[in-house]
mmCIF file of C-alpha atoms in Angstrom:
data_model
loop_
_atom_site.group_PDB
_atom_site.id
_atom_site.type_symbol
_atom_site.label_atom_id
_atom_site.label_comp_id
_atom_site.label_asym_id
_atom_site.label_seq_id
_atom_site.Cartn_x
_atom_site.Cartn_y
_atom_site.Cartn_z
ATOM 1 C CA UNK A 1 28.387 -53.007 -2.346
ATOM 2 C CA UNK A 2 30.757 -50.302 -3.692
ATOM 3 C CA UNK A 3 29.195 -51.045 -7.279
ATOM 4 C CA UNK A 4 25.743 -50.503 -5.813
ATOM 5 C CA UNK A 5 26.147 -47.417 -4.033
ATOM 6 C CA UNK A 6 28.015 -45.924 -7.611
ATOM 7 C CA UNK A 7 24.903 -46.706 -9.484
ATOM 8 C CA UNK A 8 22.591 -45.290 -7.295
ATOM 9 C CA UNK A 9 24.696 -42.190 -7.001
ATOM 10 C CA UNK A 10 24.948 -41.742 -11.001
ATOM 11 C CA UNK A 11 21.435 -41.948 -11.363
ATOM 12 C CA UNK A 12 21.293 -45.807 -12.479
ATOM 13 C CA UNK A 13 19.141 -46.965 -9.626
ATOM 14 C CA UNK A 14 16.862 -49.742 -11.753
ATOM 15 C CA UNK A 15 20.437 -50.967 -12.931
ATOM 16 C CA UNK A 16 20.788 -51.318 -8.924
ATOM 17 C CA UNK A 17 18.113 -53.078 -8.473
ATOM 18 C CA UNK A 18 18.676 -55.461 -11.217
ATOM 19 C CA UNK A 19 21.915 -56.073 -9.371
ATOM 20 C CA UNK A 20 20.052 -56.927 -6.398
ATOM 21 C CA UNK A 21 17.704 -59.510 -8.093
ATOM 22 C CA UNK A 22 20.527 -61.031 -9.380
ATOM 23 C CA UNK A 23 23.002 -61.581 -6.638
ATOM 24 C CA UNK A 24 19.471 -62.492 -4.403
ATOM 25 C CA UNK A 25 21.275 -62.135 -1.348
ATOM 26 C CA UNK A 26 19.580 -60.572 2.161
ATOM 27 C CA UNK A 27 22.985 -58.322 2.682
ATOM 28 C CA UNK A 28 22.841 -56.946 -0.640
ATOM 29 C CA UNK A 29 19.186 -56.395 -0.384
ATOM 30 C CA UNK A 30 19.172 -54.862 2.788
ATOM 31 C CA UNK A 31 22.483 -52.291 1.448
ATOM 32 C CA UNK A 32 20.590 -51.360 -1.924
ATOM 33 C CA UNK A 33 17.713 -50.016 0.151
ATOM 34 C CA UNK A 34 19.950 -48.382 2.784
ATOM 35 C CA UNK A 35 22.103 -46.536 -0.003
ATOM 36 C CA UNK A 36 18.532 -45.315 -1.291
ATOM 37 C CA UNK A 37 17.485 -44.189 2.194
ATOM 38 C CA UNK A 38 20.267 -42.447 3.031
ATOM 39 C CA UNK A 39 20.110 -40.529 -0.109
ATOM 40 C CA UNK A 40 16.681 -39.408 0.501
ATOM 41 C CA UNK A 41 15.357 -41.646 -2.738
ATOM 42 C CA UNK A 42 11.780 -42.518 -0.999
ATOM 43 C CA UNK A 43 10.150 -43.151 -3.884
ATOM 44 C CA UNK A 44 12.658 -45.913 -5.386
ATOM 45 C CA UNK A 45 13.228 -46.423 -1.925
ATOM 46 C CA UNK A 46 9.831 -47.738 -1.127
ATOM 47 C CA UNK A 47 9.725 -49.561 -4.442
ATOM 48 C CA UNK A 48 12.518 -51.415 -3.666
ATOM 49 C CA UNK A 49 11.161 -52.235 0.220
ATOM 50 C CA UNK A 50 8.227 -53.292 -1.940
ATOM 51 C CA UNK A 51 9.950 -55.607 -4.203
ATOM 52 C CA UNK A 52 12.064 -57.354 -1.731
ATOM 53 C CA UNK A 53 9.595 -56.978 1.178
ATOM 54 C CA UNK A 54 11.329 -55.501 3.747
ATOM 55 C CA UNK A 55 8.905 -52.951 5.495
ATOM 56 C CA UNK A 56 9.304 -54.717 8.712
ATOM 57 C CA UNK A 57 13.119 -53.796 8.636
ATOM 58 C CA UNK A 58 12.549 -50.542 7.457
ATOM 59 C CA UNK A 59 9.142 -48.664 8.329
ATOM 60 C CA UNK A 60 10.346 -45.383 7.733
ATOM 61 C CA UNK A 61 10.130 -45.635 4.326
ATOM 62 C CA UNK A 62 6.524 -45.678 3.821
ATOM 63 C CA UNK A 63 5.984 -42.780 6.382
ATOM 64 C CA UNK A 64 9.460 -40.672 5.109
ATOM 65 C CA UNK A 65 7.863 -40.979 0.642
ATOM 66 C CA UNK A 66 4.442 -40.094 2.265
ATOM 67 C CA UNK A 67 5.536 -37.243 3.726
ATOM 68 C CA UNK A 68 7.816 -36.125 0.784
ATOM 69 C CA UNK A 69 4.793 -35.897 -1.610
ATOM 70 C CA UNK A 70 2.638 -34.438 0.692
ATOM 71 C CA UNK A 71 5.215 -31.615 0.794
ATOM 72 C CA UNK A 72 5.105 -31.903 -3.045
ATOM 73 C CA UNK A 73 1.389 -31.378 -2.864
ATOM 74 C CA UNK A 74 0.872 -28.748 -0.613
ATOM 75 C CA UNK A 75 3.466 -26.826 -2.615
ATOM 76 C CA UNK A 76 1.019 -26.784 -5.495
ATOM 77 C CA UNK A 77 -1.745 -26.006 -3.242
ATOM 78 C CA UNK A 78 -3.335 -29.876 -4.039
ATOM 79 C CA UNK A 79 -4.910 -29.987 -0.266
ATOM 80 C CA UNK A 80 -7.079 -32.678 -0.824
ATOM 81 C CA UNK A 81 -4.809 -34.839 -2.777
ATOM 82 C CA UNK A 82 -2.333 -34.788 0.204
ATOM 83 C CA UNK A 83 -5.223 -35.404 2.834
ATOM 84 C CA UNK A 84 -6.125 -38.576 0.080
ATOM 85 C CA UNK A 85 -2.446 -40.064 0.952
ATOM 86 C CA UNK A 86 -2.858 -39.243 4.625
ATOM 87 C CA UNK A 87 -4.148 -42.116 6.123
ATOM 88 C CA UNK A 88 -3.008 -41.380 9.942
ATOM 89 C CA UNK A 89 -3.988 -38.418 12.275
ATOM 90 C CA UNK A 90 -0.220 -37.607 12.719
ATOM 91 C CA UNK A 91 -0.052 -37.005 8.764
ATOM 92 C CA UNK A 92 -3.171 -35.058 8.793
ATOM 93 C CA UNK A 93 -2.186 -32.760 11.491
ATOM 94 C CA UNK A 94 0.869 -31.594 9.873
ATOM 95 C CA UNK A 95 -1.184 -30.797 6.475
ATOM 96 C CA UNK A 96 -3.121 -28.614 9.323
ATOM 97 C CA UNK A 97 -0.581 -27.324 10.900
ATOM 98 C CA UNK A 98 1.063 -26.243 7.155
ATOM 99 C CA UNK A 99 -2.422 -24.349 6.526
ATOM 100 C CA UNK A 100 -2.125 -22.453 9.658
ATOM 101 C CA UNK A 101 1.647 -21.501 9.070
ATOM 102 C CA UNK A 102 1.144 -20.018 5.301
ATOM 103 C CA UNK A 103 -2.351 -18.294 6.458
ATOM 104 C CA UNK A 104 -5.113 -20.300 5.726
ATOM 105 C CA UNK A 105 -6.513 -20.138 9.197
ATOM 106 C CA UNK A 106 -10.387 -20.904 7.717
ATOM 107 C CA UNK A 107 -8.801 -23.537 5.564
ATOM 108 C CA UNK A 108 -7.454 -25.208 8.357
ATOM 109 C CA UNK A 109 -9.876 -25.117 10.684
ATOM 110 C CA UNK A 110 -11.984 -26.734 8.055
ATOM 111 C CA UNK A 111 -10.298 -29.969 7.984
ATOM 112 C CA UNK A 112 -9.131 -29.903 11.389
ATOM 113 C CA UNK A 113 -12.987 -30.505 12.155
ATOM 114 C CA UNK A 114 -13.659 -32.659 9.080
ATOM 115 C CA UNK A 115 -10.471 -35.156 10.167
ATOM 116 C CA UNK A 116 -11.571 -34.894 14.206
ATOM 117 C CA UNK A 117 -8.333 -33.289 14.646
ATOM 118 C CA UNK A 118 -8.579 -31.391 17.665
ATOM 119 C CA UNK A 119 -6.579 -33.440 20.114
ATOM 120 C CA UNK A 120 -3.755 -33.295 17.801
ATOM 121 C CA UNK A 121 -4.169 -29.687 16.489
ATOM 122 C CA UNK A 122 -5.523 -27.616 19.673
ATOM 123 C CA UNK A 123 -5.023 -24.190 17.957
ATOM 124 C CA UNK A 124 -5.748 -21.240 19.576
ATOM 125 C CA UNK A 125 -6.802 -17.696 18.910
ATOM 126 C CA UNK A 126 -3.523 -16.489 19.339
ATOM 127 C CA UNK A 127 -2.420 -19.115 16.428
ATOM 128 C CA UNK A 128 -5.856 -17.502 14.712
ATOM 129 C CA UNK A 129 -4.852 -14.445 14.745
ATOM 130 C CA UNK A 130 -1.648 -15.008 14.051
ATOM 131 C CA UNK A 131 -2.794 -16.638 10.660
ATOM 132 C CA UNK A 132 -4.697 -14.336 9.571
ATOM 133 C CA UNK A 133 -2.251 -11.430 9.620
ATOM 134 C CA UNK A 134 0.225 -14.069 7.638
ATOM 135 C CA UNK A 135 -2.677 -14.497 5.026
ATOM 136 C CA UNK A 136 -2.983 -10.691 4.937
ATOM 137 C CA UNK A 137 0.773 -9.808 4.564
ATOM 138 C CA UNK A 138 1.269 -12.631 1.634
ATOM 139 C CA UNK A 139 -1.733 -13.242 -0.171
ATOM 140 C CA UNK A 140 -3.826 -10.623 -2.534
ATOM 141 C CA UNK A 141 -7.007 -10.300 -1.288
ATOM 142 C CA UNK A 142 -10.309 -8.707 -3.512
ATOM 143 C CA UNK A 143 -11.003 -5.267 -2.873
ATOM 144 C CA UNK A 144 -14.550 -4.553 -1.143
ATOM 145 C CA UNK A 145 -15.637 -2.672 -4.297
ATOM 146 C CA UNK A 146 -15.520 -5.922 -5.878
ATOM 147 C CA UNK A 147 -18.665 -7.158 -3.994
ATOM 148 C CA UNK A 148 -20.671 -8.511 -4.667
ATOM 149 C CA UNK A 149 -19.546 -11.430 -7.228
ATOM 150 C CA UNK A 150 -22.427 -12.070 -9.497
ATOM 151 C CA UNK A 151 -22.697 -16.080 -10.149
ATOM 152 C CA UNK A 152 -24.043 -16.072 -14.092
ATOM 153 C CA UNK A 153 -26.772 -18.830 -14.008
ATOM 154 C CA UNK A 154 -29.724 -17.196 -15.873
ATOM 155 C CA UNK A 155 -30.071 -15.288 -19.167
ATOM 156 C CA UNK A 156 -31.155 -12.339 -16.952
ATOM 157 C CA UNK A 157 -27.863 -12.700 -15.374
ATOM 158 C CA UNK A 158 -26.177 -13.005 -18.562
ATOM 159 C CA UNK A 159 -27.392 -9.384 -19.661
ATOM 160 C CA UNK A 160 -26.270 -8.280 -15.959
ATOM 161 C CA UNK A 161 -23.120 -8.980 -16.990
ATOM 162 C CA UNK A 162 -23.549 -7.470 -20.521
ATOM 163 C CA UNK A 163 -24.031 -4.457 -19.126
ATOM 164 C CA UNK A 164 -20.483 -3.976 -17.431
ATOM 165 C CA UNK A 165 -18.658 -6.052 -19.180
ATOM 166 C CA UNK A 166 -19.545 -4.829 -22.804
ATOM 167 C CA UNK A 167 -19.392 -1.150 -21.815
ATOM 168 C CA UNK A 168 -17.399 0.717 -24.240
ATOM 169 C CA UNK A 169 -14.822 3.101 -22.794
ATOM 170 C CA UNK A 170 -15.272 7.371 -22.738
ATOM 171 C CA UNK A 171 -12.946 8.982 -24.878
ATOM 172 C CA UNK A 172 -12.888 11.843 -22.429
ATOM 173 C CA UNK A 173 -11.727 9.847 -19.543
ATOM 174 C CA UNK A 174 -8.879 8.405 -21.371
ATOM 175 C CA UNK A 175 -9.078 4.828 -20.469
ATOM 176 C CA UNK A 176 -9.582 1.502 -21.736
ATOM 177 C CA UNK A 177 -11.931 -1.102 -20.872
ATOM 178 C CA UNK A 178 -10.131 -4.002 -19.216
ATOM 179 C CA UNK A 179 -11.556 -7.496 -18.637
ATOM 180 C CA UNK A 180 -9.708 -10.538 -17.105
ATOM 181 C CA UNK A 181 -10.587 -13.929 -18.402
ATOM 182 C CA UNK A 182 -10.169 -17.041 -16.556
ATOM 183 C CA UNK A 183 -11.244 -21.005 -16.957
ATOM 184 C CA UNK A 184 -11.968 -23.740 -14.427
ATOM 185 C CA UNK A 185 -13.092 -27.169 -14.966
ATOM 186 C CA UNK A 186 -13.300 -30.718 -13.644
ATOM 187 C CA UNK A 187 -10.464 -32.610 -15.996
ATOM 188 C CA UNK A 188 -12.334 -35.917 -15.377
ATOM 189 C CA UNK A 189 -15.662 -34.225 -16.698
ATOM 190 C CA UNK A 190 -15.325 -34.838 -20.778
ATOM 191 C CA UNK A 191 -18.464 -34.058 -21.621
ATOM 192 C CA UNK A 192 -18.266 -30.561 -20.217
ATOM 193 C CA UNK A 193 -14.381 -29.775 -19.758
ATOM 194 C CA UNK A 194 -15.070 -26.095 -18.996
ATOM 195 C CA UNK A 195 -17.141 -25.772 -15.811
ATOM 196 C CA UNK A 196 -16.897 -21.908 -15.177
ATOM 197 C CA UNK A 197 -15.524 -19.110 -16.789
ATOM 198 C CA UNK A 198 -14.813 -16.404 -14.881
ATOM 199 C CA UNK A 199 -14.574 -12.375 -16.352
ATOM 200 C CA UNK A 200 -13.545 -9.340 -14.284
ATOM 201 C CA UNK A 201 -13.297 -5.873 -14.374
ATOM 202 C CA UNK A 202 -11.607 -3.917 -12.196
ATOM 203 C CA UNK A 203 -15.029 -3.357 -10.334
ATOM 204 C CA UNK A 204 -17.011 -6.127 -10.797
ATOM 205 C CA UNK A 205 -16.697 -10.123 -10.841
ATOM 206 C CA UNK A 206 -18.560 -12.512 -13.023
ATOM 207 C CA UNK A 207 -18.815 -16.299 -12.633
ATOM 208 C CA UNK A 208 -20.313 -17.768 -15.622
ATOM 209 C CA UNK A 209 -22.118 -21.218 -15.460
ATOM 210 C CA UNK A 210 -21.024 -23.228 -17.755
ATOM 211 C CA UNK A 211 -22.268 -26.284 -16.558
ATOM 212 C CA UNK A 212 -26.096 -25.664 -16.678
ATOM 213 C CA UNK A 213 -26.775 -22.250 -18.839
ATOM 214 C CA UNK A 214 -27.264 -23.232 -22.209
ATOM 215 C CA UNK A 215 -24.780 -21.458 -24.642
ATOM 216 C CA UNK A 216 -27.918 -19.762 -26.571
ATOM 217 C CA UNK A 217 -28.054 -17.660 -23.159
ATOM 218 C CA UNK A 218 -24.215 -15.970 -23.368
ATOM 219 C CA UNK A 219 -23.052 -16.726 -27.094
ATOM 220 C CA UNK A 220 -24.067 -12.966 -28.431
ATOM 221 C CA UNK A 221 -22.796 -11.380 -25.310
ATOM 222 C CA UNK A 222 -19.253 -13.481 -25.379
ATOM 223 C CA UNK A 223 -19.174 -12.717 -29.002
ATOM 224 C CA UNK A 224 -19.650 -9.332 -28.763
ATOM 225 C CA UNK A 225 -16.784 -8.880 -26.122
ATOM 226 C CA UNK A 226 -14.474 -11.028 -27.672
ATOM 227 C CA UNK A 227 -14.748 -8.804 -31.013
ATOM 228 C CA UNK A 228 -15.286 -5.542 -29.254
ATOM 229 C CA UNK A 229 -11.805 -4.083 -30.634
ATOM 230 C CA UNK A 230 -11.958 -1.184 -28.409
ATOM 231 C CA UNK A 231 -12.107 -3.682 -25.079
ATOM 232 C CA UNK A 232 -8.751 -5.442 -23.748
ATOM 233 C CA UNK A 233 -8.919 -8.577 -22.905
ATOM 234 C CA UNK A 234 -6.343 -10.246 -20.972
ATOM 235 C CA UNK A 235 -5.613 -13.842 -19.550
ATOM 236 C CA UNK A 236 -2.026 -15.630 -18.732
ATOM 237 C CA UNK A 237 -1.999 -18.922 -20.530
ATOM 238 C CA UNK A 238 -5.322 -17.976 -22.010
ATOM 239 C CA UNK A 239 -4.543 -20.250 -25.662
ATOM 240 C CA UNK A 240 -5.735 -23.598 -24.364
ATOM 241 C CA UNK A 241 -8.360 -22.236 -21.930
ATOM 242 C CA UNK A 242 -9.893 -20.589 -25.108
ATOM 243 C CA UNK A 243 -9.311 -24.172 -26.812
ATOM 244 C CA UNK A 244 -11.502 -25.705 -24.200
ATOM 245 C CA UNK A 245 -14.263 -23.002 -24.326
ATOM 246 C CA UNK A 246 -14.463 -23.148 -27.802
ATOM 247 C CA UNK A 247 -15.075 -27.178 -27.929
ATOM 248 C CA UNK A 248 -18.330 -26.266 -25.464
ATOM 249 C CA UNK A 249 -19.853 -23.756 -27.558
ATOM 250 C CA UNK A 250 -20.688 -24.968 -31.079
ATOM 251 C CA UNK A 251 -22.113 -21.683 -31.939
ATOM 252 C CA UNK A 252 -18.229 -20.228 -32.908
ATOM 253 C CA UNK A 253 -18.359 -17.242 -29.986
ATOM 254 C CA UNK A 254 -15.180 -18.541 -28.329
ATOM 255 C CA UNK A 255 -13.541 -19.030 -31.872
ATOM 256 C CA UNK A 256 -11.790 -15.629 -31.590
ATOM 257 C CA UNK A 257 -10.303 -13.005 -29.264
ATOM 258 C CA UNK A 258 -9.475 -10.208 -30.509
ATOM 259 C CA UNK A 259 -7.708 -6.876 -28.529
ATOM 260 C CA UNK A 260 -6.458 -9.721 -26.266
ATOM 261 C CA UNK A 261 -2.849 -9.395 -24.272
ATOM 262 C CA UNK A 262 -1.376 -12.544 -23.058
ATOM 263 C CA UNK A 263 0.318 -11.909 -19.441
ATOM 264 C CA UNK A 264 3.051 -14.003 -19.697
ATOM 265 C CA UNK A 265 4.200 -12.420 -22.742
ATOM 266 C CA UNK A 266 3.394 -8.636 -21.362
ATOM 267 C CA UNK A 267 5.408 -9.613 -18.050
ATOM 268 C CA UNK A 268 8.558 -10.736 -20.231
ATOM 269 C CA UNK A 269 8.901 -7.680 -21.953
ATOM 270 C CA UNK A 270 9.639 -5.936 -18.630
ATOM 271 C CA UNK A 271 13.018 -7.753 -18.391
ATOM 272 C CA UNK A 272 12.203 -8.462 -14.590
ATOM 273 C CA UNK A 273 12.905 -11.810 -13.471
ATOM 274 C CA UNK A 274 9.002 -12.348 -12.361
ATOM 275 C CA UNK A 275 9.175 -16.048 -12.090
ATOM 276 C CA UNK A 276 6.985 -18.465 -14.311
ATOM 277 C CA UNK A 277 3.382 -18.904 -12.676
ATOM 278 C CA UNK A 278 0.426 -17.015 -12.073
ATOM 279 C CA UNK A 279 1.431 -16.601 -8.299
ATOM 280 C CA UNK A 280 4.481 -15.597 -9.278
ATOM 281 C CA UNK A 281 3.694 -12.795 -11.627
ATOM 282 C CA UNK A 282 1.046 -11.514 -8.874
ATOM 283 C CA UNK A 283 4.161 -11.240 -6.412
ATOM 284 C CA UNK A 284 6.162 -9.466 -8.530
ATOM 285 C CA UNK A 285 4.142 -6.418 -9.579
ATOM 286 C CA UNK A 286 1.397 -6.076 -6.986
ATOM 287 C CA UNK A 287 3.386 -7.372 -4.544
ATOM 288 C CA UNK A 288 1.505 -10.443 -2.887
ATOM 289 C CA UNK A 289 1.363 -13.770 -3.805
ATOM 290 C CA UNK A 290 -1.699 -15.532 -5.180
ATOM 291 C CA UNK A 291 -3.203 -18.387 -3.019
ATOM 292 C CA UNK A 292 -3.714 -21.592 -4.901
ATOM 293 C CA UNK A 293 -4.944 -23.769 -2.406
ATOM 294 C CA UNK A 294 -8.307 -24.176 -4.359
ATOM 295 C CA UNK A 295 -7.119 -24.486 -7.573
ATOM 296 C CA UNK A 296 -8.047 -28.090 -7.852
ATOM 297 C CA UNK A 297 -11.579 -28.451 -6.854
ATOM 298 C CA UNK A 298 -14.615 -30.324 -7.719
ATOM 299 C CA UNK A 299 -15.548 -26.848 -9.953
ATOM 300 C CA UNK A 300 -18.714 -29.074 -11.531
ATOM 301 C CA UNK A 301 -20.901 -29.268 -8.586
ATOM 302 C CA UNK A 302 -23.277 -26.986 -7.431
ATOM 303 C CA UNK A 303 -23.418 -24.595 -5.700
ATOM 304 C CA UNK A 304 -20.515 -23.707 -5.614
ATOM 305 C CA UNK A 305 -18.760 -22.407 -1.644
ATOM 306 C CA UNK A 306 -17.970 -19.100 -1.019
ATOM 307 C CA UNK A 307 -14.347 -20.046 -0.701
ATOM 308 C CA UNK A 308 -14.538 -21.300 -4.499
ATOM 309 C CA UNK A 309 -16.418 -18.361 -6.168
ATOM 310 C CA UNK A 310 -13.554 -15.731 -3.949
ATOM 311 C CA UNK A 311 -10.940 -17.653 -5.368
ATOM 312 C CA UNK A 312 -12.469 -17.326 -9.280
ATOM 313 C CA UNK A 313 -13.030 -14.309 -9.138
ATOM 314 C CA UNK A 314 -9.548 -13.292 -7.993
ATOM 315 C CA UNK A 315 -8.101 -14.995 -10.944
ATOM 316 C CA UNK A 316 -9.492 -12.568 -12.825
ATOM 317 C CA UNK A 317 -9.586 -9.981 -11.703
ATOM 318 C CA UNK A 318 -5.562 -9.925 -10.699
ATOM 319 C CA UNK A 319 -5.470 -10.323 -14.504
ATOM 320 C CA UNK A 320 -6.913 -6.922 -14.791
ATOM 321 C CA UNK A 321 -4.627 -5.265 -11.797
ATOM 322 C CA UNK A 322 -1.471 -6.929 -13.919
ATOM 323 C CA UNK A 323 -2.363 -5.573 -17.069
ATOM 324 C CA UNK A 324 -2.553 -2.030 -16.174
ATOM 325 C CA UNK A 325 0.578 -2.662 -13.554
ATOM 326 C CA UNK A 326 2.538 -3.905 -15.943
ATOM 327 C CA UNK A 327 1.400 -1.467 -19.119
ATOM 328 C CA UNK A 328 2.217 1.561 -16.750
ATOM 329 C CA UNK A 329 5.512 -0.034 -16.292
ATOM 330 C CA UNK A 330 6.057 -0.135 -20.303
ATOM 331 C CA UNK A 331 4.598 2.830 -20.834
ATOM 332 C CA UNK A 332 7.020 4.610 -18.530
ATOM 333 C CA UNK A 333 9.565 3.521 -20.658
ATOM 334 C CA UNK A 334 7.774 4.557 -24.399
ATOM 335 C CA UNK A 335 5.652 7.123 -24.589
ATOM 336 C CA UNK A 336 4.186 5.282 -27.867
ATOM 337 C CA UNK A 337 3.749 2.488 -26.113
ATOM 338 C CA UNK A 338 -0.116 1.613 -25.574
ATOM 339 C CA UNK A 339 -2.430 -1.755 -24.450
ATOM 340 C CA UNK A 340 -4.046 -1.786 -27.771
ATOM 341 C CA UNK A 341 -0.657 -1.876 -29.835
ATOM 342 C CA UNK A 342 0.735 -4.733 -27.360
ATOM 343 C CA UNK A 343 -2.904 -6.407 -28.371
ATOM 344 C CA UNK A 344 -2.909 -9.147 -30.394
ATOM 345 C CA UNK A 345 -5.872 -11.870 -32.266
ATOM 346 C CA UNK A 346 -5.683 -14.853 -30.133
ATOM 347 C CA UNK A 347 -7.962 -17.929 -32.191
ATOM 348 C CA UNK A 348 -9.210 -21.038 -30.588
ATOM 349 C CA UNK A 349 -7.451 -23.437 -33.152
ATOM 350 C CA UNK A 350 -4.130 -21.492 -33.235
ATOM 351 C CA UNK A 351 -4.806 -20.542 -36.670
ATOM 352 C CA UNK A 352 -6.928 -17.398 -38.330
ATOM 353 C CA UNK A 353 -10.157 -19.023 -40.536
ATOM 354 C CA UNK A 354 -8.111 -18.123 -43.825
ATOM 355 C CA UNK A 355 -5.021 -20.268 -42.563
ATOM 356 C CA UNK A 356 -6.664 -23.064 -41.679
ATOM 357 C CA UNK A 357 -8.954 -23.205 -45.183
ATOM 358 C CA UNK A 358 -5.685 -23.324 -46.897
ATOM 359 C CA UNK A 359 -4.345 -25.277 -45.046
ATOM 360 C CA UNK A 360 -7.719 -28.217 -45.379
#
């Protein structure tokens, strides 16, 4: 037993088990899968219930690693993968009640009628209400001037979008063109990885269909704002979304970004400990977190909800409010300091064209 309970706390728990198999005695069977429960090791835990069939003894286990990665889920904002491993109403309700207590009062309401939840989750306007002012104290929300968001499924669409999106800045006014750039696909979808792409200005949202409007419709307008060198672009992670976009589009207009400034890289040169995700970054500078709870969604079918197109749009467009956020804050601190210098040539295969000849 004392040899057991050492190699479980060092970390050697399959040396444990091996143990186990070989002694092949109830007691030490039984004490293995104790010493796991009781340090809060579900998952070898229930492998090891599993293996030597114990469940009867020991029903917890099952319940207790369910529970544990439904936490694990709903921390990423995977809602439906939790509700896929909760196969009783008392599991279900507490994925409800979680939606309610971070703010996701629609959210939550949603599945509490899609699960027949209402005997277990009798919510009322007071916990409404009380949800929505959480949502609006911790999450960033669009601004109504961004309304409304323009779904880009026709070429007449497409030159909608041209029209904002391509506009070159006035000299007078002093200020740059900024557009946010965003991806979203269906990872199980090879034959079209990128579903939509989303593109925002601090005024406008644009959801572009990548799923049924043929690339002949948006290739000259992409490439004419990814060359524009007078237009910044901006995206966090942006390298293998452009990857991605590039393998759909055959015709080369997602081959290069130029004037583009990578988030993650402008947010580091703050010094401020901002964190490491998207959320994170949004916290940190504008001061409200950035709701993920639809981040995994089924972005291939059509039409798309209203929930879905909100949350695309704010992707982007918090690019855009992070950008200039963050450039006032270096600018503050260097006068010479400017978007365009911070700017760099971002290219779908990592390489510039030249490189990658020589290197063929």
């Amino acid at each position: 037993d004392p040899v057991l309970h050492l190699l479980v706390h060092f970390g050697n728990v399959q040396l444990a088990v091996d143990l186990a198999k070989a002694v092949d005695t109830p007691r030490v069977k039984v004490f293995l899968l104790m010493t796991l429960v009781a340090a809060s090791l579900w998952k070898d835990a229930l492998i090891v219930a599993n293996l030597f069939n114990l469940h009867d003894d020991f029903p917890q286990v099952q319940t207790k690693y369910k529970e544990v990665k439904i936490q694990r889920y709903l921390k990423k904002g995977l809602i439906e993968a939790a509700f896929a491993i909760s196969d009783d109403k008392a599991l279900q309700a507490h994925i409800v009640w979680h939606l309610l207590r971070v703010g996701q009062q629609s959210l939550a309401m949603e599945y509490r009628s899609r699960f027949q939840l209402q005997e277990q989750v009798p919510i009322t306007e007071a916990d409404l209400a009380q949800a929505a002012s959480l949502y609006n104290d911790t999450f960033l929300q669009l601004p109504s001037v961004v309304s409304p968001i323009l779904f880009v499924d026709t070429p007449e669409k497409v030159q909608q979008a041209r029209a904002v999106l391509c506009r070159r800045p006035d000299p007078q006014e002093g200020r740059l063109q900024v557009v946010g750039m965003d991806a979203e696909w269906a990872p199980v979808n090879k034959s079209k990885p990128v579903s939509i792409l989303q593109l925002a200005t601090h005024e406008a949202a644009f959801i572009f269909d990548l799923v049924h409007l043929p690339v002949s419709a948006y290739a000259d307008v992409i490439a004419e704002l990814f060359c524009a060198p007078d237009i910044i672009k901006c995206g966090f992670g942006f390298a293998g979304d452009l990857a991605l976009l590039n393998s759909v589009a055959p015709s080369g207009c997602f081959a290069q970004l130029t004037s583009f400034v990578e988030l993650q890289t402008l947010a580091s040169q703050t010094g401020m400990a901002w964190g490491k995700s998207l959320s994170d970054c949004c916290e940190m500078f504008l001061g409200r977190k950035l709701s993920k709870v639809d981040r995994i969604s089924e972005w291939e079918k059509r039409p798309l909800s209203d929930r879905q197109i909100t949350y695309a749009a704010l992707d982007a467009w918090c690019l855009v409010e992070l950008t200039v956020r963050i450039g006032h804050i270096l600018q503050t601190r260097s006068a010479d300091w400017t978007l365009l210098w911070a700017s760099q040539t971002l290219y779908a295969s990592g390489h510039p064209p030249a490189q990658q000849q020589q290197e063929q």
